[in-house]
N, CA, C and O of each residue as an XYZ file, in Angstrom:
876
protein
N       0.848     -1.198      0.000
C       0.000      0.000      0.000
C       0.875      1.235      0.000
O       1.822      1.460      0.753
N       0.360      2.059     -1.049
C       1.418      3.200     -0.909
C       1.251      4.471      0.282
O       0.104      4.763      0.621
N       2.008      4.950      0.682
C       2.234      5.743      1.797
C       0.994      7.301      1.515
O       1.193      7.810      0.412
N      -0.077      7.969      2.300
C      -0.850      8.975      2.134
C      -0.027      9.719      2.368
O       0.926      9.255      2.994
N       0.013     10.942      2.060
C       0.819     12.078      2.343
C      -0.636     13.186      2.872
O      -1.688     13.416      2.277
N      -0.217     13.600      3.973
C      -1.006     14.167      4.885
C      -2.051     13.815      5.410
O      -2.506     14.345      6.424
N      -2.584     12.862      4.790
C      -3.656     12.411      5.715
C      -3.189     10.593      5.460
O      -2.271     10.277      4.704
N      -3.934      9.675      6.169
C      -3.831      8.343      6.506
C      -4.792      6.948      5.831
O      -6.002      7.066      6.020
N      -4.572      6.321      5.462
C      -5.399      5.599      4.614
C      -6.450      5.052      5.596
O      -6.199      5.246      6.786
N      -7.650      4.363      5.274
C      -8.971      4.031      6.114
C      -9.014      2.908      6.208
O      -9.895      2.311      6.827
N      -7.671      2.158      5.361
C      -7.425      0.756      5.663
C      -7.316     -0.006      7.386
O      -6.595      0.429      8.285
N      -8.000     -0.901      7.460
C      -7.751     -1.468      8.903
C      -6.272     -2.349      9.239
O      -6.287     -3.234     10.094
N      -5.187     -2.056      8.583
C      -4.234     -2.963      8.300
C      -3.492     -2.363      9.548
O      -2.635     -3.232      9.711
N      -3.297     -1.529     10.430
C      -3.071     -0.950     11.355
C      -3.467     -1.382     12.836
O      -2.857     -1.021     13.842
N      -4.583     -2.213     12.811
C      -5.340     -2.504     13.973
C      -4.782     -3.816     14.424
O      -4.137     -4.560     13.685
N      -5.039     -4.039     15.566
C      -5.050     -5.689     16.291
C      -5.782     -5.347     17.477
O      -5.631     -4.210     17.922
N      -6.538     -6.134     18.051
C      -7.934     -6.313     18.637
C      -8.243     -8.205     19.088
O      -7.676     -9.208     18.657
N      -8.899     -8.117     19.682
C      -9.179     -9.892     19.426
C      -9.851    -10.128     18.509
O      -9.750    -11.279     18.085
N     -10.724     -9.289     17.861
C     -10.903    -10.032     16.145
C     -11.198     -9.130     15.335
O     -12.221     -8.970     14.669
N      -9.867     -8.278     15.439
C      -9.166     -7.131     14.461
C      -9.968     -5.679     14.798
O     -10.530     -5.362     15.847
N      -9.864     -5.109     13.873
C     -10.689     -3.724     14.201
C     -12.213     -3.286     13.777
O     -12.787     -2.217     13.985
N     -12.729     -4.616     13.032
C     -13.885     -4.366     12.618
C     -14.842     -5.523     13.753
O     -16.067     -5.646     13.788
N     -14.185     -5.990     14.289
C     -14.969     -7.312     15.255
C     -15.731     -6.675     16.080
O     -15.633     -5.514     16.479
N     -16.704     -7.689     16.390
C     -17.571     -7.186     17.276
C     -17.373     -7.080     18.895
O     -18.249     -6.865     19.732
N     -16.028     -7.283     19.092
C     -15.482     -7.114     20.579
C     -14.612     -5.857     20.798
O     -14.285     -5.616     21.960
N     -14.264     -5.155     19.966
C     -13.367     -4.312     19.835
C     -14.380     -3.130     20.562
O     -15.483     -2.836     20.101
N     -13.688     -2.419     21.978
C     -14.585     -1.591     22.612
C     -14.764     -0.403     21.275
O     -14.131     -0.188     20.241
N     -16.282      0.356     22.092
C     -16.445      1.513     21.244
C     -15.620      2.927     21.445
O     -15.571      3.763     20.543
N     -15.015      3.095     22.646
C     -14.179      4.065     22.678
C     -12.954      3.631     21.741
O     -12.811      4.394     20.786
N     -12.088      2.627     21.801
C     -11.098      2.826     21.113
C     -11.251      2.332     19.492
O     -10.269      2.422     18.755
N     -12.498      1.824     19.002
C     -12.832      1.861     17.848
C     -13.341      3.989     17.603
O     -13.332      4.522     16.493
N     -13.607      4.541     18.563
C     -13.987      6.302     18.227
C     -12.680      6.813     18.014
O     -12.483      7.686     17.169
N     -11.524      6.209     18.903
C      -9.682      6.771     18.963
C      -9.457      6.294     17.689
O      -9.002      7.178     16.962
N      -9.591      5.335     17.198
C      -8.610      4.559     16.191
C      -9.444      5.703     14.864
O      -8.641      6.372     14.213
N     -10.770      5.863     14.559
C     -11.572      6.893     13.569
C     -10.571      8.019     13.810
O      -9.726      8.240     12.943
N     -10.588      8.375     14.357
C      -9.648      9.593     14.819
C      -8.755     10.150     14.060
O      -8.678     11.103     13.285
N      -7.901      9.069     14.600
C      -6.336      9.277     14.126
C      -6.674      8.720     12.397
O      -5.745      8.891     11.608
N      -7.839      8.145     11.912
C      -7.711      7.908     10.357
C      -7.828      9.032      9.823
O      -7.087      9.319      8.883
N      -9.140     10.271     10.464
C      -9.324     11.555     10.085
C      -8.793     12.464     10.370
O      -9.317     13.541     10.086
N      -7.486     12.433     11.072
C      -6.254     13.498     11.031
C      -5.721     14.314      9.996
O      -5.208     13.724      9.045
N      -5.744     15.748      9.996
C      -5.208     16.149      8.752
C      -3.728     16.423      9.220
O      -3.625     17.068     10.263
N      -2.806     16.105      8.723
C      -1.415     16.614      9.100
C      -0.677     16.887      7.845
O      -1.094     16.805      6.689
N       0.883     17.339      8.424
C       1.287     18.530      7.461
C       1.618     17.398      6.201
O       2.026     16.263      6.448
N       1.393     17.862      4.941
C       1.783     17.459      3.545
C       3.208     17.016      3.461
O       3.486     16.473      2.392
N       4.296     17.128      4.437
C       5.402     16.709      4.284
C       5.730     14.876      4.629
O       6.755     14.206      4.504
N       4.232     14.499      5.133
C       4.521     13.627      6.607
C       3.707     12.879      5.103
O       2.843     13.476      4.461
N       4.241     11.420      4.750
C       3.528     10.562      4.286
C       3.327      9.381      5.344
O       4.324      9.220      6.047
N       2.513      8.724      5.551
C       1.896      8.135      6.793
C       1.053      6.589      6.499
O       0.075      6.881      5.811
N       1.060      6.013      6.599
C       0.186      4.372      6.226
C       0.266      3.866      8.050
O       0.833      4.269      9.066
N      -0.702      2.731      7.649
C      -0.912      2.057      8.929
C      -0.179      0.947      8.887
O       0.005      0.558      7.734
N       0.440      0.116      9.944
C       1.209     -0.530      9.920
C       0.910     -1.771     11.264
O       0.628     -1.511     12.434
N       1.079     -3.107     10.647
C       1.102     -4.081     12.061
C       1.573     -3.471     12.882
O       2.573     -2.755     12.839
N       0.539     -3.817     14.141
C       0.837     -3.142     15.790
C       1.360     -4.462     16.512
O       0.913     -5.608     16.489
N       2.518     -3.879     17.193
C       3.121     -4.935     17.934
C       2.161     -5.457     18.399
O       1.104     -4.850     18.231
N       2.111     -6.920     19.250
C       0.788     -7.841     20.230
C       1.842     -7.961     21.621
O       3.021     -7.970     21.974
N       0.481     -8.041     22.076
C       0.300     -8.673     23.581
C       1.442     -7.555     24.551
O       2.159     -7.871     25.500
N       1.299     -6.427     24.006
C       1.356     -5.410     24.626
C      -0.061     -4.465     25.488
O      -0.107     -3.796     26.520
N      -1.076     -4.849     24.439
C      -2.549     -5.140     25.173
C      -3.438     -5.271     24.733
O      -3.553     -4.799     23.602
N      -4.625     -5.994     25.348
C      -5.656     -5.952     24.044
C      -5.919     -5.506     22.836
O      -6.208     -6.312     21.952
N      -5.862     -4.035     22.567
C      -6.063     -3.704     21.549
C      -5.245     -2.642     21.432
O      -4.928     -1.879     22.344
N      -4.631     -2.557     19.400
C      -3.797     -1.827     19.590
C      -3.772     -1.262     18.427
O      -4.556     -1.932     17.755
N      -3.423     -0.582     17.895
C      -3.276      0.512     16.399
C      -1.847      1.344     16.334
O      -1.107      1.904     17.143
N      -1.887      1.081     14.763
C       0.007      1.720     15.022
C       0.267      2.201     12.945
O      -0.144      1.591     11.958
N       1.084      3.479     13.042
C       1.118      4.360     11.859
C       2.809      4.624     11.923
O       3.626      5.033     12.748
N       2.800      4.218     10.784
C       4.639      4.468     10.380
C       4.341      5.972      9.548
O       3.554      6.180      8.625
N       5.011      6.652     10.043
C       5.213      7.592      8.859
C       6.897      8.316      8.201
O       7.914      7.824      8.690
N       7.025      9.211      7.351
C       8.234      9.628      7.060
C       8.199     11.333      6.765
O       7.204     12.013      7.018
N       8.834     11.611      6.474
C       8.807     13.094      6.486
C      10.002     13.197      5.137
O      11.231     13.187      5.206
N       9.222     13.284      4.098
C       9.827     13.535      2.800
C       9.901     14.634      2.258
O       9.011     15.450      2.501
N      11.079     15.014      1.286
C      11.611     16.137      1.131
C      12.197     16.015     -0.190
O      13.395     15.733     -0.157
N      11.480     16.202     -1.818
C      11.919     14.981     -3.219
C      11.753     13.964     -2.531
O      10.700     13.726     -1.940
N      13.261     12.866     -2.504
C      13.259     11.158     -2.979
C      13.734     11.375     -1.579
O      13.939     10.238     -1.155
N      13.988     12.147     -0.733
C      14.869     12.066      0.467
C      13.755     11.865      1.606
O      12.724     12.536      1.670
N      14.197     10.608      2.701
C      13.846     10.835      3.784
C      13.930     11.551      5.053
O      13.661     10.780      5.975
N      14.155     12.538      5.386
C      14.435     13.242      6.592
C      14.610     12.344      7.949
O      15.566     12.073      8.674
N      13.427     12.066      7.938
C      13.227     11.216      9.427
C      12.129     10.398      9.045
O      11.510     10.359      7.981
N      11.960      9.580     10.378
C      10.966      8.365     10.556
C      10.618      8.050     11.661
O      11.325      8.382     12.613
N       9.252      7.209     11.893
C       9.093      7.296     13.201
C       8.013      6.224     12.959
O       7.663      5.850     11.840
N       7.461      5.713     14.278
C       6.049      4.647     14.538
C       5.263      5.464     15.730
O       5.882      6.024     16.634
N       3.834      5.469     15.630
C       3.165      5.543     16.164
C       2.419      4.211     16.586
O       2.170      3.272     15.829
N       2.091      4.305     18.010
C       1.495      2.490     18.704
C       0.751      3.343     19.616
O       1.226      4.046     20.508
N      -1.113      3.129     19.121
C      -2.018      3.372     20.106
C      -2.465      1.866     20.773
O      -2.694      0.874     20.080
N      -2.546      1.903     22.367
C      -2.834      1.100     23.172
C      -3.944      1.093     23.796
O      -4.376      2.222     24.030
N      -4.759     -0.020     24.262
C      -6.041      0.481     24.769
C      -6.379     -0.728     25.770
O      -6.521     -1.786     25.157
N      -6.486     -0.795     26.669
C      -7.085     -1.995     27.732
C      -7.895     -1.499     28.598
O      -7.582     -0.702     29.482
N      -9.375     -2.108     28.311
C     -10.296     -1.613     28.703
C     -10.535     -1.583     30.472
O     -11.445     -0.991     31.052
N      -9.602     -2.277     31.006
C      -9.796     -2.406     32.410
C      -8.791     -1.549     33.212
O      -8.747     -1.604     34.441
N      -7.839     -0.612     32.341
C      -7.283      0.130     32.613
C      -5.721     -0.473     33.099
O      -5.606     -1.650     33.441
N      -4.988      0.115     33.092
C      -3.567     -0.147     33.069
C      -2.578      0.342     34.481
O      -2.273      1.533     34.418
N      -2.213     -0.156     35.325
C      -1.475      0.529     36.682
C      -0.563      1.727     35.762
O      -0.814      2.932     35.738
N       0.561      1.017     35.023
C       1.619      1.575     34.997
C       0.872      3.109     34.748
O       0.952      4.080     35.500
N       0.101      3.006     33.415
C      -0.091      4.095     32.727
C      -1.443      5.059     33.737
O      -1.809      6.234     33.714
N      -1.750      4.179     34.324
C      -2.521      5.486     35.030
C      -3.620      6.051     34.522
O      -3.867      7.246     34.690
N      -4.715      4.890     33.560
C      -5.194      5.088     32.302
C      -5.998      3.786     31.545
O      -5.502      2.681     31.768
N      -7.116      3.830     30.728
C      -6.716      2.998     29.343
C      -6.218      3.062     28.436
O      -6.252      2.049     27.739
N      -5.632      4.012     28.025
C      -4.828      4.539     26.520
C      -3.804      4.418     27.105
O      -3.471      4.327     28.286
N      -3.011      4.427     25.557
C      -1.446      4.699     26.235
C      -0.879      5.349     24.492
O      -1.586      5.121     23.510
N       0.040      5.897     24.405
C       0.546      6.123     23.128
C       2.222      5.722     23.051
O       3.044      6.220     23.820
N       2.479      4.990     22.259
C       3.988      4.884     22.005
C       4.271      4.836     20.734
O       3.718      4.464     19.699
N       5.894      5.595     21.258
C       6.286      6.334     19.905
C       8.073      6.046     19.696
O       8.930      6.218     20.562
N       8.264      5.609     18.407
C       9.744      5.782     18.027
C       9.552      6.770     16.905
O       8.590      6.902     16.148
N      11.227      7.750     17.005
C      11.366      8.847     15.820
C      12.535      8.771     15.807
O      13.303      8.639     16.760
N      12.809      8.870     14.432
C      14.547      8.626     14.084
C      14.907      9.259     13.003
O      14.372      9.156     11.900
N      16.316     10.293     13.451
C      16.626     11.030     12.261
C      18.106     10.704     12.330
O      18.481      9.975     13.249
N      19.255     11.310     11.187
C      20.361     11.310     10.947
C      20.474     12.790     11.341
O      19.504     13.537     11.213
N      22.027     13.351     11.972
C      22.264     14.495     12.678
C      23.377     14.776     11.822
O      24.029     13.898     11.257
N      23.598     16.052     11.726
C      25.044     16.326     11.384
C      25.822     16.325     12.336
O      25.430     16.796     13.404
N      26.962     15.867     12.231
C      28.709     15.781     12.997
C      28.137     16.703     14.345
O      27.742     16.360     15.459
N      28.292     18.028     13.684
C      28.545     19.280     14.768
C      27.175     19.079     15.747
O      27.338     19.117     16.966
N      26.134     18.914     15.314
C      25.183     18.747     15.880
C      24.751     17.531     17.392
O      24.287     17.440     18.529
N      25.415     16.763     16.128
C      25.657     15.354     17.589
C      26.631     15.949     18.531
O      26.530     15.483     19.665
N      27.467     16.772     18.389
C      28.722     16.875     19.915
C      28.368     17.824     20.694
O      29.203     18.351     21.430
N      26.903     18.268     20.678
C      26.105     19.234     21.824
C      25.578     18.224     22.822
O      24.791     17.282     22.728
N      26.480     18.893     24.083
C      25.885     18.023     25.074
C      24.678     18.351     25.674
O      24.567     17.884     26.808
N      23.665     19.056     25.244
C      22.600     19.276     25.594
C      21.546     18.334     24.328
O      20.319     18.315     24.418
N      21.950     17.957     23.743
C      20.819     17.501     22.657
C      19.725     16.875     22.749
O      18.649     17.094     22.192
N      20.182     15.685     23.838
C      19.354     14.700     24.456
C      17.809     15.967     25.591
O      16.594     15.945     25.787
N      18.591     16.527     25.838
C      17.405     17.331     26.851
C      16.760     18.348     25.608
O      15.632     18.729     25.919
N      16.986     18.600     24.963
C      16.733     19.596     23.965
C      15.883     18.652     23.484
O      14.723     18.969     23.748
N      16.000     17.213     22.651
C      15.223     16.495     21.917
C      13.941     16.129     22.868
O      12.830     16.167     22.340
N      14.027     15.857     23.935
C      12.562     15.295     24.555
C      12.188     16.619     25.031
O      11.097     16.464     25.578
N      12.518     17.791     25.102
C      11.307     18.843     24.743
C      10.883     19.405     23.846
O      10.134     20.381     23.900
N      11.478     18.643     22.470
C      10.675     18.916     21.361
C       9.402     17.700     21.717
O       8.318     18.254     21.535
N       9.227     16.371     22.120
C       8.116     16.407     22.459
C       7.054     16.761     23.403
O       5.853     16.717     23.138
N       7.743     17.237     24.901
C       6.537     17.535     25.496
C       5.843     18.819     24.878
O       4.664     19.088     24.647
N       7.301     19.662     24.662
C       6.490     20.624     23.990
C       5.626     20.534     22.704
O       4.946     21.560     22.712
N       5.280     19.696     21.443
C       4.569     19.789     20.795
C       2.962     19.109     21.280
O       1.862     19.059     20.729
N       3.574     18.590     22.752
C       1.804     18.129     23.297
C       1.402     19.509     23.735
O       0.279     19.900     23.415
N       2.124     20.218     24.368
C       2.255     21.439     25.194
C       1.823     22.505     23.921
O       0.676     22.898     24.132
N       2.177     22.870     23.140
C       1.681     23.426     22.195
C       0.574     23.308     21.711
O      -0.045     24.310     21.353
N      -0.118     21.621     21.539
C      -1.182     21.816     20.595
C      -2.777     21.826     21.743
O      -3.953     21.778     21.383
N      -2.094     21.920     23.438
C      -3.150     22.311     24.184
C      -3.483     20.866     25.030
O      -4.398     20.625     25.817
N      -2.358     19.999     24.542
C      -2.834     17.769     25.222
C      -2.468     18.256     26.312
O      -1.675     19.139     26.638
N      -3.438     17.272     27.067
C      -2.743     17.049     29.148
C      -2.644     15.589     28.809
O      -3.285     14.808     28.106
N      -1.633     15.533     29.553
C      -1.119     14.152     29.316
C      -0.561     13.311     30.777
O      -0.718     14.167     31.648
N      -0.127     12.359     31.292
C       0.715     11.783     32.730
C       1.375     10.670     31.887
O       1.324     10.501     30.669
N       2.015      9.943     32.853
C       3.075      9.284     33.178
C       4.052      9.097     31.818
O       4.294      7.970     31.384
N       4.625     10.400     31.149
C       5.652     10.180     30.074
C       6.902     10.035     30.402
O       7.556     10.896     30.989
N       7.448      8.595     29.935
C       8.663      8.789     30.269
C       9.273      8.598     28.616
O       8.612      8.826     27.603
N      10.657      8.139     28.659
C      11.202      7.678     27.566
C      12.802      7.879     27.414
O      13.330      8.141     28.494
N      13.417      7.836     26.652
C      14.832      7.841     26.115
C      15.239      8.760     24.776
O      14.503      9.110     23.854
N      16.373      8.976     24.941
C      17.336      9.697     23.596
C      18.634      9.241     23.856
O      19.471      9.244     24.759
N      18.425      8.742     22.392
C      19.641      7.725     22.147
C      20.331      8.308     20.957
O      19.556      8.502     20.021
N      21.591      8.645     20.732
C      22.841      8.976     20.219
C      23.790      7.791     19.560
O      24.739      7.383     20.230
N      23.543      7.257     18.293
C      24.606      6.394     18.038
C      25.498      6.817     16.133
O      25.162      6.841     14.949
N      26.413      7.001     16.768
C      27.387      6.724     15.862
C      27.902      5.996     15.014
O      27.911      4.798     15.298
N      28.616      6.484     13.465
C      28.561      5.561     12.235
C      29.766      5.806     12.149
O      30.007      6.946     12.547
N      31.278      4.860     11.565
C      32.652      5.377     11.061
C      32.650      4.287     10.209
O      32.364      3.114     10.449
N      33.203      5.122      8.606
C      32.614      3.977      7.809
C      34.882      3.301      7.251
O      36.000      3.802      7.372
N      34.684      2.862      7.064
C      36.441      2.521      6.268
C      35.972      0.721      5.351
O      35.031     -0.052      5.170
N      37.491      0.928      5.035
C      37.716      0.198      3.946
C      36.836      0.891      2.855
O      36.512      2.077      2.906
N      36.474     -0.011      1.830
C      35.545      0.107      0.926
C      34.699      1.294      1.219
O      34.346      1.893      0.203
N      34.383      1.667      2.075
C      33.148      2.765      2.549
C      33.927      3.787      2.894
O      33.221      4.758      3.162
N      35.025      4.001      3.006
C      35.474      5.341      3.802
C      35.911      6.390      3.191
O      36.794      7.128      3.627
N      35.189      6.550      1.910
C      34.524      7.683      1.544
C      33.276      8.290      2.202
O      33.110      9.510      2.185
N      32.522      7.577      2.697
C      31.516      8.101      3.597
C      31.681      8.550      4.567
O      32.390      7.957      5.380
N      30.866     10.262      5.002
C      31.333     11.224      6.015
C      30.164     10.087      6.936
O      29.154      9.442      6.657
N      31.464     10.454      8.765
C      30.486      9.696      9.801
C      29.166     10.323     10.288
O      28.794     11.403     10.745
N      28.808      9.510     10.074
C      26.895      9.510     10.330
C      26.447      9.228     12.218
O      26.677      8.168     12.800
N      25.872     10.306     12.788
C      25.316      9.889     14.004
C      23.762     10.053     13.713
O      23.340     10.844     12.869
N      22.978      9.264     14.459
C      21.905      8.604     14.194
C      20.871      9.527     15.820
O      21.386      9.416     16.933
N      20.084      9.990     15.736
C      19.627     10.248     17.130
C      17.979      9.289     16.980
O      17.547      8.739     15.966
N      17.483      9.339     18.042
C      15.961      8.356     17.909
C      15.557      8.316     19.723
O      16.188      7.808     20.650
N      14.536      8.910     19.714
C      13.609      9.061     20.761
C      12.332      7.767     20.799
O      11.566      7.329     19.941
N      12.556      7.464     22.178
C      11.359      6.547     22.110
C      10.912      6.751     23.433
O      11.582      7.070     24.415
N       9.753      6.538     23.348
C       8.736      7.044     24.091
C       7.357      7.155     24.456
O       6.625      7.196     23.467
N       6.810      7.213     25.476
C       5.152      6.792     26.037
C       4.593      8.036     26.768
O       5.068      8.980     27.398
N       3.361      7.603     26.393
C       2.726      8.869     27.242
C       1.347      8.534     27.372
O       0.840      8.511     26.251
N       0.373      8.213     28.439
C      -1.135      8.438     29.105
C      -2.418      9.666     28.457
O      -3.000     10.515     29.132
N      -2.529      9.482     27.439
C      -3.279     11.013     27.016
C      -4.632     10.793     27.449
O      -5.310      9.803     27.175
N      -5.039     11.944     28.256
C      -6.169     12.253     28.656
C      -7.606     11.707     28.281
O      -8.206     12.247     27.351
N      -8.118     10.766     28.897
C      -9.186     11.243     28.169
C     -10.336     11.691     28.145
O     -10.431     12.460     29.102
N     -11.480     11.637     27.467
C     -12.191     12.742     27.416
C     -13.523     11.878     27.332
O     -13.716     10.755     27.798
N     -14.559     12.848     26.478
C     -16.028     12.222     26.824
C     -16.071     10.898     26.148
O     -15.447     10.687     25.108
N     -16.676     10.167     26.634
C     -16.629      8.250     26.674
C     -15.479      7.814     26.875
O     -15.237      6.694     26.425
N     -14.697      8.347     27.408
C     -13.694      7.397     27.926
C     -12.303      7.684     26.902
O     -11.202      7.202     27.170
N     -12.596      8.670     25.527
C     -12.048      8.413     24.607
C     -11.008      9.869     24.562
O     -11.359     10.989     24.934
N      -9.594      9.472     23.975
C      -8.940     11.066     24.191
C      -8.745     11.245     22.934
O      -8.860     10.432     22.017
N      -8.201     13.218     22.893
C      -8.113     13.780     21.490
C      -6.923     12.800     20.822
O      -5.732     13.043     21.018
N      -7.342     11.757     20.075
C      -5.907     11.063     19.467
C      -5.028     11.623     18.164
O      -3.860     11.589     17.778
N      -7.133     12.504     17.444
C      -6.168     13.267     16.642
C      -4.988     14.066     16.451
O      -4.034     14.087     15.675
N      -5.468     14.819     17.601
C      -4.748     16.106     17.953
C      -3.179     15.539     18.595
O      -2.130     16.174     18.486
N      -3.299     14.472     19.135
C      -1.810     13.830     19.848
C      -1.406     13.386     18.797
O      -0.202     13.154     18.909
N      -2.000     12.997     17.245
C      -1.170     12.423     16.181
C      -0.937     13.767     15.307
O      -0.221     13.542     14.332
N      -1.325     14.972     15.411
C      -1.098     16.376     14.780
C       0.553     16.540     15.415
O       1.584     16.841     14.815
N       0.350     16.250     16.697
C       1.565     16.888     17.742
C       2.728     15.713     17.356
O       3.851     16.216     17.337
N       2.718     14.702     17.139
C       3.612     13.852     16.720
C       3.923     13.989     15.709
O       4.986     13.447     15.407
N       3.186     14.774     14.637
C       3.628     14.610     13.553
C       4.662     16.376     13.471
O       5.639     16.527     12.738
N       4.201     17.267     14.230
C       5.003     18.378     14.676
C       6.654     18.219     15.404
O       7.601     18.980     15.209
N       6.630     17.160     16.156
C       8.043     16.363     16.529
C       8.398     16.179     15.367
O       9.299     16.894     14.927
N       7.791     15.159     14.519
C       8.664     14.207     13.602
C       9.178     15.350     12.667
O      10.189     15.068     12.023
N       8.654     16.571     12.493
C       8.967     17.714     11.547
C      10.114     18.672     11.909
O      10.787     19.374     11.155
N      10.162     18.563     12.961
C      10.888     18.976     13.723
C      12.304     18.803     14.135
O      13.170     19.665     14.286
N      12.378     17.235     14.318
C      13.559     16.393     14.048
C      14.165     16.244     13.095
O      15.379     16.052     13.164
N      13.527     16.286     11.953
C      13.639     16.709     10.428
C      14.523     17.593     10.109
O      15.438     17.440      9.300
N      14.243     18.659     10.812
C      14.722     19.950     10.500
C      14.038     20.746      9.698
O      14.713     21.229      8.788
N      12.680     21.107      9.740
C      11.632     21.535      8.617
C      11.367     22.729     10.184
O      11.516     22.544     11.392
N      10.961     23.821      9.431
C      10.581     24.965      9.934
C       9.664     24.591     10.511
O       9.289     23.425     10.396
N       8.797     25.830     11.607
C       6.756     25.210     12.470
C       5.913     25.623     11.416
O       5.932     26.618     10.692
N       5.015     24.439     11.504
C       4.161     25.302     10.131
C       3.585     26.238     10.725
O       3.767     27.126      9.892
N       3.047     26.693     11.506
C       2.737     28.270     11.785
C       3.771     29.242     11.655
O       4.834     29.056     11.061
N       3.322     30.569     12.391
C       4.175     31.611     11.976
C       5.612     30.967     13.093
O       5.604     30.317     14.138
N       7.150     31.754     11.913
C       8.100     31.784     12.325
C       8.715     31.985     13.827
O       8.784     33.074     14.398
N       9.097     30.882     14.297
C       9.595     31.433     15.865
C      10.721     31.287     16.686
O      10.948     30.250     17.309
N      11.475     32.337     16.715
C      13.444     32.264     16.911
C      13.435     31.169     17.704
O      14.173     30.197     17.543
N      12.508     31.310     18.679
C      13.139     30.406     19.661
C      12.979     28.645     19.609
O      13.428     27.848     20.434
N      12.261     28.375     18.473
C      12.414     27.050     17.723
C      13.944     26.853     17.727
O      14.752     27.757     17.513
N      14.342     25.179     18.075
C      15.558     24.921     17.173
C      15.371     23.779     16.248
O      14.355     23.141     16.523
N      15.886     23.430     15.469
C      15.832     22.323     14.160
C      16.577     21.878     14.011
O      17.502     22.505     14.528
N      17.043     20.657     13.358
C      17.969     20.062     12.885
C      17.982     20.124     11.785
O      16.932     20.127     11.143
N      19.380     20.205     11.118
C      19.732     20.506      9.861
C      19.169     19.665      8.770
O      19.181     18.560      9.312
N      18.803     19.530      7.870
C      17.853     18.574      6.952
C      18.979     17.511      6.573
O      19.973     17.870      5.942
N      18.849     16.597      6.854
C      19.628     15.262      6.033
C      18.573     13.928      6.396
O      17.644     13.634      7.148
N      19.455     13.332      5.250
C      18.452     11.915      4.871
C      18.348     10.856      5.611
O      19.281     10.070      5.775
N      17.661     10.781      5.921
C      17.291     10.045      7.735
C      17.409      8.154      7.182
O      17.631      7.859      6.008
N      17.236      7.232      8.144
C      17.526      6.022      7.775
C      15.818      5.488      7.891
O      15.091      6.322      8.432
N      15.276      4.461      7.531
C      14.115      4.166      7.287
C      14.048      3.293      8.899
O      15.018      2.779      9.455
N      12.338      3.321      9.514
C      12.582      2.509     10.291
C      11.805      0.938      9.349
O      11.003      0.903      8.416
N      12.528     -0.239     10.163
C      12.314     -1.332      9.819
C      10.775     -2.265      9.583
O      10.815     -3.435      9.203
């Protein structure tokens, strides 16, 4: 299936459920979340498809690969994994849960800021923080890995790799159900972000970005 660019295909190929996303067990709140995130409009840069959701992470689950293209070039990449257990979850404090990997390629100079890692996970709270989400128990990681290429390859300049992964409890709201759109608007504002693509609203100094290069695909 080929990848939507700004908005998400209506295909159920995304879902897992005990008998998928059209079954008749699949609760009605997270069959209203999963509509949701199909009717998301997000930015035209972000091509997006639904993708097998990991299992037995919990009953029911929904999950969106997307990329952030620029021509033939990938910028970055990332997975979206909506979670849902209807009897509610300790850890998360919740029935929803959202998890997320995003992965871009950095330039040299960029990777040897020792602030990057704290800089990168407030590009996400802040794009929940921006688009108005209340959210609890987010935790997650920023991870930094390095490429040195030789022999045969060492013409190639070294490549560091950065990739955030990460969870978060989003609120929810009337029936039980939270804004998923709006938390997949704000993810897709990270993934743009990491990119190195300007805010699509008006211009703002105190944004920082990463320099645009061609990100590695996730698997």
């Amino acid at each position: 299936m080929a990848p939507a660019q700004g908005h998400i295909s209506g295909q159920s190929d995304g879902a897992d459920g005990k008998d998928g996303a059209e079954g008749g067990s699949v609760p009605p709140a997270f069959r209203s979340a999963v509509d949701a995130l199909r009717a998301a409009l997000l930015r035209p840069e972000l091509e997006v498809e639904p993708t097998r959701p990991p299992k037995r992470l919990a009953p029911h689950a929904y999950a969106l690969e997307a990329a952030v293209v620029d021509g033939e070039d990938d910028l970055a990449d990332g997975r979206l994994v909506l979670l849902h257990d209807p009897d509610g979850h300790e850890a998360w404090q919740g029935t929803f849960r959202l998890v997320t990997l995003v992965r871009a390629e950095l330039e040299p100079e960029m990777a040897a800021d020792p602030l990057l890692p704290e800089v990168c996970w407030s590009w996400l709270t802040g794009a929940l923080e921006a688009r108005g989400l209340f959210y609890g128990e987010a935790g997650g990681t920023v991870t930094m890995a390095g490429s040195h290429y030789f022999g045969a390859l060492e013409t190639r300049r070294p490549a560091t790799q950065i990739e955030i992964r990460a969870s978060w409890t989003p609120r929810e709201g009337r029936g039980g159900v939270p804004d998923t759109a709006a938390h997949l608007v704000a993810w897709g504002d990270l993934l743009c972000q990491i990119a190195g693509l300007p805010p699509s609203g008006a211009p703002d100094a105190a944004v920082v970005t990463l320099p645009q290069r061609r990100g590695p695909q996730v698997p």
